[in-house]
Amino acid sequence: GGIIWHTHGSGKSIVMVLLAKWILENNPNARIVVITDRDELDKQIKRVFTDAGEEIERSTSGRQLMQQLSTTKPRLLCSLVQKFGVRDEDNFEAYLKELESSPSKTKGELFVFVDECHRTQSGRLHKVMKVILQNAVFIGFTGTPLLKKDKQTSLEVFGSYIHTYKFNEAVEDKVVLDLIYEARDIDQKLSSPE
């Protein structure tokens, strides 16, 4: 596992499609799970995979996700991290220990692509996901600069950088437009200070 850090707008979703396609073609036991943290991102991922000719199943509930993971098909699926949620769990650490002690019911060699990994790595949902998918390979995708406090956590959770594609490289390659900032003073007059 590790982190694929590609600047915004440079095609992380397409990289996911190509990597998933390569893994599935070269490992007959592989299964890919793409995890997002917002409904519109989940829909977008499904659309990108579908438009690229890859059939991807979108989980609509936590129960459906667990059913999908406990069978050998679909080999390619996407879900919200919230599908790993737990309601009314007073003693979360005890719950995690209970999950850790029970064998995983997942089938196949799982590769988990976590989109916007800088946002979901430290919460309860991520911890539950890591325990349920304890034998999976986790690859974090992001294009957001990792803050110093998040950087170490990201590296601890996912591993080192697999690949980086920085903003200046994308501008040089004409993949994204350069960002130009001009400081300006705008005279303002308040007509009613109250």
C-alpha atoms as an extended CHARMM CRD file, in Angstrom:
* protein
*
       194  EXT
         1         1  GLY       CA              0.0000000000        0.0000000000        0.0000000000  PROA      1               0.0000000000
         2         2  GLY       CA              0.8920000000        3.6490000000        0.1570000000  PROA      2               0.0000000000
         3         3  ILE       CA             -0.2110000000        7.0760000000       -1.0100000000  PROA      3               0.0000000000
         4         4  ILE       CA             -0.7190000000        8.3160000000       -4.5480000000  PROA      4               0.0000000000
         5         5  TRP       CA             -0.5490000000       12.1000000000       -4.2730000000  PROA      5               0.0000000000
         6         6  HSD       CA             -1.5950000000       13.7530000000       -7.5380000000  PROA      6               0.0000000000
         7         7  THR       CA             -2.5130000000       17.4290000000       -7.6780000000  PROA      7               0.0000000000
         8         8  HSD       CA             -6.1450000000       18.4330000000       -8.1540000000  PROA      8               0.0000000000
         9         9  GLY       CA             -7.4670000000       18.1610000000      -11.6920000000  PROA      9               0.0000000000
        10        10  SER       CA             -4.6890000000       15.8620000000      -12.9100000000  PROA      10              0.0000000000
        11        11  GLY       CA             -6.8360000000       12.7260000000      -13.2430000000  PROA      11              0.0000000000
        12        12  LYS       CA             -6.6830000000       10.7160000000       -9.9930000000  PROA      12              0.0000000000
        13        13  SER       CA             -9.9370000000        8.9690000000      -10.8920000000  PROA      13              0.0000000000
        14        14  ILE       CA             -8.5010000000        7.8170000000      -14.2250000000  PROA      14              0.0000000000
        15        15  VAL       CA             -5.3930000000        6.5480000000      -12.3970000000  PROA      15              0.0000000000
        16        16  MET       CA             -7.7590000000        4.5550000000      -10.1460000000  PROA      16              0.0000000000
        17        17  VAL       CA             -9.4790000000        3.0440000000      -13.1930000000  PROA      17              0.0000000000
        18        18  LEU       CA             -6.1990000000        2.0720000000      -14.8640000000  PROA      18              0.0000000000
        19        19  LEU       CA             -4.6880000000        0.6680000000      -11.6600000000  PROA      19              0.0000000000
        20        20  ALA       CA             -7.8570000000       -1.3160000000      -10.8710000000  PROA      20              0.0000000000
        21        21  LYS       CA             -7.9720000000       -2.6640000000      -14.4300000000  PROA      21              0.0000000000
        22        22  TRP       CA             -4.3130000000       -3.7410000000      -14.2650000000  PROA      22              0.0000000000
        23        23  ILE       CA             -4.6850000000       -5.4240000000      -10.8510000000  PROA      23              0.0000000000
        24        24  LEU       CA             -7.8510000000       -7.3000000000      -11.8950000000  PROA      24              0.0000000000
        25        25  GLU       CA             -6.2870000000       -8.4570000000      -15.1780000000  PROA      25              0.0000000000
        26        26  ASN       CA             -3.0930000000       -9.6710000000      -13.4920000000  PROA      26              0.0000000000
        27        27  ASN       CA             -4.4600000000      -11.2070000000      -10.2990000000  PROA      27              0.0000000000
        28        28  PRO       CA             -7.4490000000      -13.5630000000      -10.7080000000  PROA      28              0.0000000000
        29        29  ASN       CA             -8.1300000000      -13.4640000000       -6.9330000000  PROA      29              0.0000000000
        30        30  ALA       CA             -8.0380000000       -9.6620000000       -6.6850000000  PROA      30              0.0000000000
        31        31  ARG       CA            -11.0030000000       -7.5000000000       -5.7970000000  PROA      31              0.0000000000
        32        32  ILE       CA            -11.0280000000       -3.6960000000       -5.7360000000  PROA      32              0.0000000000
        33        33  VAL       CA            -13.0450000000       -1.5940000000       -3.2770000000  PROA      33              0.0000000000
        34        34  VAL       CA            -13.0880000000        2.1680000000       -3.9200000000  PROA      34              0.0000000000
        35        35  ILE       CA            -14.0000000000        4.1250000000       -0.7730000000  PROA      35              0.0000000000
        36        36  THR       CA            -15.1690000000        7.7430000000       -0.7710000000  PROA      36              0.0000000000
        37        37  ASP       CA            -16.5930000000        9.9610000000        1.9510000000  PROA      37              0.0000000000
        38        38  ARG       CA            -19.2900000000       11.9010000000        0.0880000000  PROA      38              0.0000000000
        39        39  ASP       CA            -22.2560000000       10.6930000000       -1.9460000000  PROA      39              0.0000000000
        40        40  GLU       CA            -21.4360000000       12.8970000000       -4.9570000000  PROA      40              0.0000000000
        41        41  LEU       CA            -17.8620000000       11.5160000000       -5.0220000000  PROA      41              0.0000000000
        42        42  ASP       CA            -19.1900000000        7.9570000000       -4.8600000000  PROA      42              0.0000000000
        43        43  LYS       CA            -21.5140000000        8.6480000000       -7.7930000000  PROA      43              0.0000000000
        44        44  GLN       CA            -18.6890000000       10.3630000000       -9.6780000000  PROA      44              0.0000000000
        45        45  ILE       CA            -16.3510000000        7.3720000000       -9.1760000000  PROA      45              0.0000000000
        46        46  LYS       CA            -19.0410000000        4.9930000000      -10.4530000000  PROA      46              0.0000000000
        47        47  ARG       CA            -19.5810000000        7.2240000000      -13.4860000000  PROA      47              0.0000000000
        48        48  VAL       CA            -15.8360000000        7.4540000000      -14.2780000000  PROA      48              0.0000000000
        49        49  PHE       CA            -15.3850000000        3.6730000000      -14.0790000000  PROA      49              0.0000000000
        50        50  THR       CA            -18.5520000000        3.0390000000      -16.1150000000  PROA      50              0.0000000000
        51        51  ASP       CA            -17.5550000000        5.6120000000      -18.7730000000  PROA      51              0.0000000000
        52        52  ALA       CA            -14.1760000000        3.8440000000      -19.0310000000  PROA      52              0.0000000000
        53        53  GLY       CA            -15.9670000000        0.5420000000      -19.7220000000  PROA      53              0.0000000000
        54        54  GLU       CA            -15.3650000000       -0.9750000000      -16.2800000000  PROA      54              0.0000000000
        55        55  GLU       CA            -18.3800000000       -2.4990000000      -14.5450000000  PROA      55              0.0000000000
        56        56  ILE       CA            -18.4400000000       -1.3230000000      -10.9260000000  PROA      56              0.0000000000
        57        57  GLU       CA            -21.0720000000       -2.1360000000       -8.3120000000  PROA      57              0.0000000000
        58        58  ARG       CA            -22.1060000000        0.6580000000       -5.9310000000  PROA      58              0.0000000000
        59        59  SER       CA            -23.0660000000       -0.4230000000       -2.3920000000  PROA      59              0.0000000000
        60        60  THR       CA            -26.2630000000        1.2100000000       -1.2010000000  PROA      60              0.0000000000
        61        61  SER       CA            -26.1790000000        0.0710000000        2.4350000000  PROA      61              0.0000000000
        62        62  GLY       CA            -23.8150000000       -1.3190000000        5.0410000000  PROA      62              0.0000000000
        63        63  ARG       CA            -25.5950000000       -4.6590000000        4.8990000000  PROA      63              0.0000000000
        64        64  GLN       CA            -25.2460000000       -4.8460000000        1.1150000000  PROA      64              0.0000000000
        65        65  LEU       CA            -21.5370000000       -3.9340000000        1.3560000000  PROA      65              0.0000000000
        66        66  MET       CA            -20.8940000000       -6.7470000000        3.8760000000  PROA      66              0.0000000000
        67        67  GLN       CA            -22.7800000000       -9.2060000000        1.6260000000  PROA      67              0.0000000000
        68        68  GLN       CA            -20.7330000000       -8.1110000000       -1.3840000000  PROA      68              0.0000000000
        69        69  LEU       CA            -17.4650000000       -8.4810000000        0.5280000000  PROA      69              0.0000000000
        70        70  SER       CA            -18.3830000000      -11.9830000000        1.7250000000  PROA      70              0.0000000000
        71        71  THR       CA            -18.7650000000      -13.3360000000       -1.8300000000  PROA      71              0.0000000000
        72        72  THR       CA            -16.3080000000      -13.4480000000       -4.7200000000  PROA      72              0.0000000000
        73        73  LYS       CA            -18.3120000000      -11.0630000000       -6.8980000000  PROA      73              0.0000000000
        74        74  PRO       CA            -18.4660000000       -8.2550000000       -7.7230000000  PROA      74              0.0000000000
        75        75  ARG       CA            -14.7120000000       -7.9410000000       -8.2070000000  PROA      75              0.0000000000
        76        76  LEU       CA            -14.9790000000       -4.1520000000       -8.4660000000  PROA      76              0.0000000000
        77        77  LEU       CA            -17.1610000000       -2.1320000000       -6.1030000000  PROA      77              0.0000000000
        78        78  CYS       CA            -17.4220000000        1.3180000000       -4.5830000000  PROA      78              0.0000000000
        79        79  SER       CA            -18.8910000000        2.4720000000       -1.3120000000  PROA      79              0.0000000000
        80        80  LEU       CA            -19.0250000000        5.3050000000        1.1520000000  PROA      80              0.0000000000
        81        81  VAL       CA            -16.8450000000        4.9250000000        4.2520000000  PROA      81              0.0000000000
        82        82  GLN       CA            -20.0460000000        5.6130000000        6.2220000000  PROA      82              0.0000000000
        83        83  LYS       CA            -21.2440000000        2.0920000000        5.3030000000  PROA      83              0.0000000000
        84        84  PHE       CA            -18.7630000000        0.8540000000        7.9370000000  PROA      84              0.0000000000
        85        85  GLY       CA            -20.6450000000        2.9020000000       10.5510000000  PROA      85              0.0000000000
        86        86  VAL       CA            -21.7350000000        1.6750000000       13.9370000000  PROA      86              0.0000000000
        87        87  ARG       CA            -24.7810000000        3.0180000000       15.7220000000  PROA      87              0.0000000000
        88        88  ASP       CA            -25.1130000000        3.2880000000       19.4960000000  PROA      88              0.0000000000
        89        89  GLU       CA            -21.7010000000        1.7690000000       20.2400000000  PROA      89              0.0000000000
        90        90  ASP       CA            -20.8820000000        2.9560000000       23.7660000000  PROA      90              0.0000000000
        91        91  ASN       CA            -17.5630000000        1.1610000000       24.1890000000  PROA      91              0.0000000000
        92        92  PHE       CA            -15.8990000000        1.6420000000       20.8110000000  PROA      92              0.0000000000
        93        93  GLU       CA            -12.5510000000        0.0880000000       21.8110000000  PROA      93              0.0000000000
        94        94  ALA       CA            -14.2970000000       -3.0850000000       23.0280000000  PROA      94              0.0000000000
        95        95  TYR       CA            -16.2230000000       -3.2100000000       19.7630000000  PROA      95              0.0000000000
        96        96  LEU       CA            -12.9540000000       -2.9610000000       17.7870000000  PROA      96              0.0000000000
        97        97  LYS       CA            -11.3960000000       -5.7670000000       19.8630000000  PROA      97              0.0000000000
        98        98  GLU       CA            -14.4530000000       -7.9270000000       19.2180000000  PROA      98              0.0000000000
        99        99  LEU       CA            -14.1440000000       -7.2820000000       15.4640000000  PROA      99              0.0000000000
       100       100  GLU       CA            -10.3990000000       -8.0320000000       15.5600000000  PROA      100             0.0000000000
       101       101  SER       CA            -10.9630000000      -11.3740000000       17.2930000000  PROA      101             0.0000000000
       102       102  SER       CA            -13.5100000000      -12.6350000000       14.7620000000  PROA      102             0.0000000000
       103       103  PRO       CA            -12.1710000000      -13.8690000000       11.4370000000  PROA      103             0.0000000000
       104       104  SER       CA            -12.8250000000      -11.6860000000        8.4300000000  PROA      104             0.0000000000
       105       105  LYS       CA            -15.6320000000      -12.9380000000        6.2110000000  PROA      105             0.0000000000
       106       106  THR       CA            -14.2680000000      -11.1560000000        3.1500000000  PROA      106             0.0000000000
       107       107  LYS       CA            -13.3930000000      -13.1270000000        0.0120000000  PROA      107             0.0000000000
       108       108  GLY       CA            -10.4980000000      -12.5960000000       -2.3610000000  PROA      108             0.0000000000
       109       109  GLU       CA             -7.3880000000      -10.4470000000       -2.1940000000  PROA      109             0.0000000000
       110       110  LEU       CA             -8.7650000000       -6.9900000000       -1.4500000000  PROA      110             0.0000000000
       111       111  PHE       CA             -7.1930000000       -3.7680000000       -2.6800000000  PROA      111             0.0000000000
       112       112  VAL       CA             -8.8660000000       -0.7470000000       -1.1230000000  PROA      112             0.0000000000
       113       113  PHE       CA             -8.5460000000        2.6240000000       -2.8600000000  PROA      113             0.0000000000
       114       114  VAL       CA             -9.3980000000        5.4020000000       -0.3880000000  PROA      114             0.0000000000
       115       115  ASP       CA            -10.2620000000        8.6140000000       -2.2350000000  PROA      115             0.0000000000
       116       116  GLU       CA             -9.4630000000       11.8820000000       -0.4420000000  PROA      116             0.0000000000
       117       117  CYS       CA             -7.5620000000        9.7880000000        2.0890000000  PROA      117             0.0000000000
       118       118  HSD       CA             -6.4030000000       12.8230000000        4.0780000000  PROA      118             0.0000000000
       119       119  ARG       CA            -10.0040000000       13.3190000000        5.3080000000  PROA      119             0.0000000000
       120       120  THR       CA            -11.0230000000        9.8450000000        6.4370000000  PROA      120             0.0000000000
       121       121  GLN       CA             -7.8920000000        8.3380000000        7.9410000000  PROA      121             0.0000000000
       122       122  SER       CA             -8.2840000000        9.1260000000       11.6130000000  PROA      122             0.0000000000
       123       123  GLY       CA            -11.9660000000        8.6330000000       12.3740000000  PROA      123             0.0000000000
       124       124  ARG       CA            -13.9460000000        5.7400000000       13.8170000000  PROA      124             0.0000000000
       125       125  LEU       CA            -15.2950000000        4.6690000000       10.4280000000  PROA      125             0.0000000000
       126       126  HSD       CA            -11.7900000000        4.2570000000        9.0530000000  PROA      126             0.0000000000
       127       127  LYS       CA            -10.7340000000        2.2020000000       12.0900000000  PROA      127             0.0000000000
       128       128  VAL       CA            -13.7210000000       -0.1320000000       11.6660000000  PROA      128             0.0000000000
       129       129  MET       CA            -12.9910000000       -0.4520000000        7.9370000000  PROA      129             0.0000000000
       130       130  LYS       CA             -9.3330000000       -1.3370000000        8.6220000000  PROA      130             0.0000000000
       131       131  VAL       CA            -10.3620000000       -4.0250000000       11.1330000000  PROA      131             0.0000000000
       132       132  ILE       CA            -13.0530000000       -5.5420000000        8.8940000000  PROA      132             0.0000000000
       133       133  LEU       CA            -10.6860000000       -5.4810000000        5.9090000000  PROA      133             0.0000000000
       134       134  GLN       CA             -7.6080000000       -6.3890000000        7.9430000000  PROA      134             0.0000000000
       135       135  ASN       CA             -5.8840000000       -8.3600000000        5.1620000000  PROA      135             0.0000000000
       136       136  ALA       CA             -6.4790000000       -5.7320000000        2.4830000000  PROA      136             0.0000000000
       137       137  VAL       CA             -3.8740000000       -3.5720000000        0.7640000000  PROA      137             0.0000000000
       138       138  PHE       CA             -4.7990000000        0.0860000000        1.3370000000  PROA      138             0.0000000000
       139       139  ILE       CA             -3.8800000000        2.7440000000       -1.2130000000  PROA      139             0.0000000000
       140       140  GLY       CA             -4.7180000000        6.3310000000       -0.3270000000  PROA      140             0.0000000000
       141       141  PHE       CA             -5.4080000000        8.8680000000       -3.0870000000  PROA      141             0.0000000000
       142       142  THR       CA             -5.2680000000       12.5950000000       -2.4890000000  PROA      142             0.0000000000
       143       143  GLY       CA             -4.3470000000       15.8580000000       -4.1430000000  PROA      143             0.0000000000
       144       144  THR       CA             -4.7090000000       18.0230000000       -1.0810000000  PROA      144             0.0000000000
       145       145  PRO       CA             -1.5020000000       19.2630000000        0.5230000000  PROA      145             0.0000000000
       146       146  LEU       CA             -1.0570000000       17.2410000000        3.7000000000  PROA      146             0.0000000000
       147       147  LEU       CA             -0.7620000000       19.4720000000        6.7420000000  PROA      147             0.0000000000
       148       148  LYS       CA              2.1640000000       18.7060000000        9.0300000000  PROA      148             0.0000000000
       149       149  LYS       CA             -0.1510000000       17.1850000000       11.6570000000  PROA      149             0.0000000000
       150       150  ASP       CA             -1.9340000000       15.0690000000        9.0000000000  PROA      150             0.0000000000
       151       151  LYS       CA              1.1580000000       14.1520000000        7.0010000000  PROA      151             0.0000000000
       152       152  GLN       CA              2.5730000000       11.8050000000        9.6110000000  PROA      152             0.0000000000
       153       153  THR       CA             -0.8280000000       10.2260000000       10.2200000000  PROA      153             0.0000000000
       154       154  SER       CA             -1.3470000000        9.6720000000        6.4770000000  PROA      154             0.0000000000
       155       155  LEU       CA              2.0490000000        8.0140000000        6.1470000000  PROA      155             0.0000000000
       156       156  GLU       CA              1.4120000000        5.8620000000        9.2390000000  PROA      156             0.0000000000
       157       157  VAL       CA             -1.9970000000        4.7200000000        7.9830000000  PROA      157             0.0000000000
       158       158  PHE       CA             -1.2450000000        4.1220000000        4.3040000000  PROA      158             0.0000000000
       159       159  GLY       CA              2.5350000000        3.8460000000        4.0360000000  PROA      159             0.0000000000
       160       160  SER       CA              4.9780000000        5.8790000000        2.0020000000  PROA      160             0.0000000000
       161       161  TYR       CA              4.3230000000        7.6960000000       -1.2440000000  PROA      161             0.0000000000
       162       162  ILE       CA              3.8650000000        5.3760000000       -4.2220000000  PROA      162             0.0000000000
       163       163  HSD       CA              3.8560000000        8.2880000000       -6.6370000000  PROA      163             0.0000000000
       164       164  THR       CA              3.5560000000       12.0640000000       -6.5520000000  PROA      164             0.0000000000
       165       165  TYR       CA              2.5410000000       14.4330000000       -9.3190000000  PROA      165             0.0000000000
       166       166  LYS       CA              2.8980000000       17.9940000000       -8.1060000000  PROA      166             0.0000000000
       167       167  PHE       CA              1.1090000000       21.1220000000       -9.2600000000  PROA      167             0.0000000000
       168       168  ASN       CA              4.1340000000       22.5960000000      -11.0480000000  PROA      168             0.0000000000
       169       169  GLU       CA              4.6170000000       19.3140000000      -12.9600000000  PROA      169             0.0000000000
       170       170  ALA       CA              0.9600000000       19.3190000000      -14.0410000000  PROA      170             0.0000000000
       171       171  VAL       CA              1.2490000000       22.9670000000      -15.1820000000  PROA      171             0.0000000000
       172       172  GLU       CA              4.4370000000       22.1330000000      -17.1010000000  PROA      172             0.0000000000
       173       173  ASP       CA              2.6690000000       19.1870000000      -18.7710000000  PROA      173             0.0000000000
       174       174  LYS       CA             -0.3140000000       21.4600000000      -19.5610000000  PROA      174             0.0000000000
       175       175  VAL       CA             -2.6310000000       19.1460000000      -17.6040000000  PROA      175             0.0000000000
       176       176  VAL       CA             -3.8620000000       21.9910000000      -15.3700000000  PROA      176             0.0000000000
       177       177  LEU       CA             -3.7920000000       25.7620000000      -15.7360000000  PROA      177             0.0000000000
       178       178  ASP       CA             -1.4030000000       27.7860000000      -13.6250000000  PROA      178             0.0000000000
       179       179  LEU       CA             -2.8660000000       29.6170000000      -10.6740000000  PROA      179             0.0000000000
       180       180  ILE       CA             -2.1040000000       33.3210000000      -10.6250000000  PROA      180             0.0000000000
       181       181  TYR       CA             -2.6790000000       35.3560000000       -7.4860000000  PROA      181             0.0000000000
       182       182  GLU       CA             -2.8110000000       39.1260000000       -7.6390000000  PROA      182             0.0000000000
       183       183  ALA       CA             -3.0790000000       41.0950000000       -4.4090000000  PROA      183             0.0000000000
       184       184  ARG       CA             -5.3690000000       44.1050000000       -4.7300000000  PROA      184             0.0000000000
       185       185  ASP       CA             -6.6290000000       46.7550000000       -2.3710000000  PROA      185             0.0000000000
       186       186  ILE       CA            -10.3100000000       47.4480000000       -2.8400000000  PROA      186             0.0000000000
       187       187  ASP       CA            -11.5250000000       50.7370000000       -1.3980000000  PROA      187             0.0000000000
       188       188  GLN       CA            -14.6490000000       50.1630000000        0.6370000000  PROA      188             0.0000000000
       189       189  LYS       CA            -17.0500000000       52.6190000000        2.2080000000  PROA      189             0.0000000000
       190       190  LEU       CA            -19.6450000000       51.5770000000        4.7560000000  PROA      190             0.0000000000
       191       191  SER       CA            -22.8080000000       53.6090000000        4.3530000000  PROA      191             0.0000000000
       192       192  SER       CA            -24.2770000000       52.2840000000        7.6100000000  PROA      192             0.0000000000
       193       193  PRO       CA            -21.6920000000       51.2190000000       10.2530000000  PROA      193             0.0000000000
       194       194  GLU       CA            -24.4750000000       49.7850000000       12.4930000000  PROA      194             0.0000000000
